[in-house]
Coordinates of C-alpha atoms in Angstrom, one line a residue:
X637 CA 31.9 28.4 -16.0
X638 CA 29.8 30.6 -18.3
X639 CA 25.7 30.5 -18.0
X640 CA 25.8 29.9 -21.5
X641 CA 28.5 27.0 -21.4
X642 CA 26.3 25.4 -18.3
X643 CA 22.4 25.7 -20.4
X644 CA 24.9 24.1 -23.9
X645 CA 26.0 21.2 -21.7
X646 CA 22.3 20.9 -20.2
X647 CA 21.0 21.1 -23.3
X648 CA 23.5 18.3 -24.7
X649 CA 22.8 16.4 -21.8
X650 CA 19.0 16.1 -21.8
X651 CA 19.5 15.3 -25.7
X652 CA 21.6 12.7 -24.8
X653 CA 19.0 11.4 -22.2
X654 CA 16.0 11.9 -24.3
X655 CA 18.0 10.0 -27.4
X656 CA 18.5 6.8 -24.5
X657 CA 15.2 6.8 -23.5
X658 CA 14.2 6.9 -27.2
X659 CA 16.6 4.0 -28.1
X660 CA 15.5 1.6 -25.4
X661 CA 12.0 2.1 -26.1
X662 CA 12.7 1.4 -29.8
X663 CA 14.8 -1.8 -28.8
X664 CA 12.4 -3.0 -26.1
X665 CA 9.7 -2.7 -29.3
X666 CA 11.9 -5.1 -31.2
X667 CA 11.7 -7.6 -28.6
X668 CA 9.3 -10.8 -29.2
X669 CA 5.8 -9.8 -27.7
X670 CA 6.1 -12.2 -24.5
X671 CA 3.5 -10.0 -22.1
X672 CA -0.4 -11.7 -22.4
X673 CA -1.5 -8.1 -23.3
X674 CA -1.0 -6.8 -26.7
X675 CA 0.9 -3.6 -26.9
X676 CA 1.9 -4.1 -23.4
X677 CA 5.9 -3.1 -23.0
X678 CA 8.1 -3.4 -20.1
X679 CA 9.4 0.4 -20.0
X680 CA 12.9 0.0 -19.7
X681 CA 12.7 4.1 -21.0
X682 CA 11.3 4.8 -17.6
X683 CA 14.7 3.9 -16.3
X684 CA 16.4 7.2 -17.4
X685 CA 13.0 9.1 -16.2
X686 CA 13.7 7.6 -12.7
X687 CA 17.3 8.7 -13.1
X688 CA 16.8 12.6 -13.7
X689 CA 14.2 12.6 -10.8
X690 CA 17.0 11.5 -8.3
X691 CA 19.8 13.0 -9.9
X692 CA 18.7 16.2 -12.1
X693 CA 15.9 17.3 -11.2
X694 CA 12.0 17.4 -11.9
X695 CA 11.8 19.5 -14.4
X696 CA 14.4 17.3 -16.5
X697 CA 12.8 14.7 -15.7
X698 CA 9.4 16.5 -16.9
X699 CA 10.8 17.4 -20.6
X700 CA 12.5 13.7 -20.7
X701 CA 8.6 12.2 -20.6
X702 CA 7.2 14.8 -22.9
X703 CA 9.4 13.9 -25.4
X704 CA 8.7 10.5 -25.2
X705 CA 5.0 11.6 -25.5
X706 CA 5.8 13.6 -28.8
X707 CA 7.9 10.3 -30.0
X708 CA 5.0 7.9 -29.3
X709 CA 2.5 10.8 -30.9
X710 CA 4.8 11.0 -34.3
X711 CA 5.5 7.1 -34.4
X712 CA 2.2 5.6 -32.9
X713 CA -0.6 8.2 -33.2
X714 CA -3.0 10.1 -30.8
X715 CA -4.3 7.4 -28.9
X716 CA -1.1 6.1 -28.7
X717 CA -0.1 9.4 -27.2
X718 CA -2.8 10.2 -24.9
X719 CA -2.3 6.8 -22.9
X720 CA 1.5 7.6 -23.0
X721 CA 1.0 10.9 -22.0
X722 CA -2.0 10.3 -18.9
X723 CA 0.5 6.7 -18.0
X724 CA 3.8 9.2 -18.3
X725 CA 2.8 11.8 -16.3
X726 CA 0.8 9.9 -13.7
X727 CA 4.0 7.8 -12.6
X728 CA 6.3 10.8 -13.1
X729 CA 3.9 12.1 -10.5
X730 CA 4.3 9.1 -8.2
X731 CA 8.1 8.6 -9.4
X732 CA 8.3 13.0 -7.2
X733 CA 6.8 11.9 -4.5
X734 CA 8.5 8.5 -3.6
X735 CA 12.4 10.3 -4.5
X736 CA 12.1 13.2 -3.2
X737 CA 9.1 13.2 -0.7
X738 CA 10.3 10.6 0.6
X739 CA 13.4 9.4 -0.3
X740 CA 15.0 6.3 0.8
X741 CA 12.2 4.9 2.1
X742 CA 11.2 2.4 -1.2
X743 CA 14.4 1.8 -2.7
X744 CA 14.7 1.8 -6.5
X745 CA 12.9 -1.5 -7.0
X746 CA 9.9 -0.1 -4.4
X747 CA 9.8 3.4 -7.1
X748 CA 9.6 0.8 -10.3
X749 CA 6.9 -0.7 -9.1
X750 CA 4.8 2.0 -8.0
X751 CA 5.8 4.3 -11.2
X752 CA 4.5 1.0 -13.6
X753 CA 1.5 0.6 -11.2
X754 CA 1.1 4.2 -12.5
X755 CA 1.8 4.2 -15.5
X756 CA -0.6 1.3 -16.2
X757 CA -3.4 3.2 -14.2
X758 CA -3.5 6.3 -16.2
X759 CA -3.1 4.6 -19.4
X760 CA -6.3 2.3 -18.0
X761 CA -7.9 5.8 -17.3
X762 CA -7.6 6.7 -21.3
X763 CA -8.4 3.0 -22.2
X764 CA -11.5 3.2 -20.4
X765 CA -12.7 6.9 -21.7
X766 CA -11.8 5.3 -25.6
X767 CA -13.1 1.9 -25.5
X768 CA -15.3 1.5 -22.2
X769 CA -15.7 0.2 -18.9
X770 CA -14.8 -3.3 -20.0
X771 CA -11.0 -2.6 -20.6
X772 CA -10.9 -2.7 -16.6
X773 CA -11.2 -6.5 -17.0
X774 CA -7.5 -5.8 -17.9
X775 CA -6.7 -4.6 -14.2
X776 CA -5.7 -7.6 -12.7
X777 CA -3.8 -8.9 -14.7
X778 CA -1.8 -5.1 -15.2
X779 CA -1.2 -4.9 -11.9
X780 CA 0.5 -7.9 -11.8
X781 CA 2.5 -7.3 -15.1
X782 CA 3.7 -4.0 -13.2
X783 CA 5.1 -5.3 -10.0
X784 CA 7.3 -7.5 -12.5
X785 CA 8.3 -5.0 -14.8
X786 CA 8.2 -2.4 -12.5
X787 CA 11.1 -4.3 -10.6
X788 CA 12.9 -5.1 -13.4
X789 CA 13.5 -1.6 -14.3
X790 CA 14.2 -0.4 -10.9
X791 CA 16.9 -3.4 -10.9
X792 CA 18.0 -2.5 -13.8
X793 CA 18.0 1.2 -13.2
X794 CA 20.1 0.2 -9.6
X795 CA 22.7 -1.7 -11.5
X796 CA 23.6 1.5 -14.3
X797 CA 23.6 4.2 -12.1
X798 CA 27.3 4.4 -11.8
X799 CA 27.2 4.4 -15.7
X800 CA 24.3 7.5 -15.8
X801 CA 26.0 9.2 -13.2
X802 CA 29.6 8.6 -15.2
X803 CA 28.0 9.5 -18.2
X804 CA 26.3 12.7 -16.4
X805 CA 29.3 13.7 -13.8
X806 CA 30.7 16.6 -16.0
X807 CA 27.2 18.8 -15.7
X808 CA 26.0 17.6 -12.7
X809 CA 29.4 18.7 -11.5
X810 CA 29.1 21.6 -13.1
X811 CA 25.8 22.5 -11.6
X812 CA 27.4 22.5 -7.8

């Protein structure tokens, strides 16, 4: 196959990823709020970040939550931005270290909840440098929202692999 054919279909394929990611954040904000902190979302798009660390690659991965970044910046604002971009990059940070420093050894549920445990840390980090130290009254109550969303996704994300992977076989096929 052409290098040309293999960047098109990479190029298509992260579209397609990026447009998922985008989708199920904009359905999950169309759910009823049901989390005791306002805002607060469960990040099923976090899913299909978890997918292209294990199965594409980091830098994938990397452009998947910057886009989400520039989405939450265009919908949602700078603030909204900052904390999605310090809570994105923090668990895509901890989402590289737990797949493929040390894969197998947490499981998918184990790298959901340590990826929202990150998430929610870093956007705690930009809470607290926008509205002060009394946002950290939050923490315990975060932490426990991100042990139960944080499995949710990685359940979720362990039950549609074989749909990802489907849906990705052609390039990642392609790649080998």
């Amino acid at each position: 196959m052409k290098k040309t054919q293999i960047a098109a279909q990479k190029t298509a394929l992260l579209g397609i990823l990026a447009a998922e990611a985008l989708a199920l954040s904009f359905l999950e904000g169309l759910l009823p709020p049901f989390l005791p902190v306002q805002g607060m979302r469960i990040g099923f798009s976090n899913i299909i970040t978890m997918f292209c660390v294990f199965s594409l690659g980091i830098p994938q991965a990397a452009l998947i939550t910057l886009f989400k970044v520039f989405f939450v910046l265009v919908t949602r604002g700078i603030q909204a931005a900052l904390l999605s971009l310090a809570g994105g990059l923090l668990s895509l940070l901890g989402m590289i270290i737990l797949l493929k420093l040390k894969p197998n050894k947490f499981g998918l549920i184990g790298v959901g909840i340590v990826s929202a445990l990150l998430h929610n840390s870093g956007q705690l980090f930009v809470s607290v440098l926008i509205l002060g130290k009394s946002i950290l009254n939050f923490a315990p109550l975060l932490i426990a929202i991100s042990v139960l969303t944080g499995a949710l996704t990685g359940t979720v994300l362990y039950y549609t692999i074989p749909f990802l992977q489907k849906q990705c076989s052609h390039f990642i096929n392609s790649k080998k």
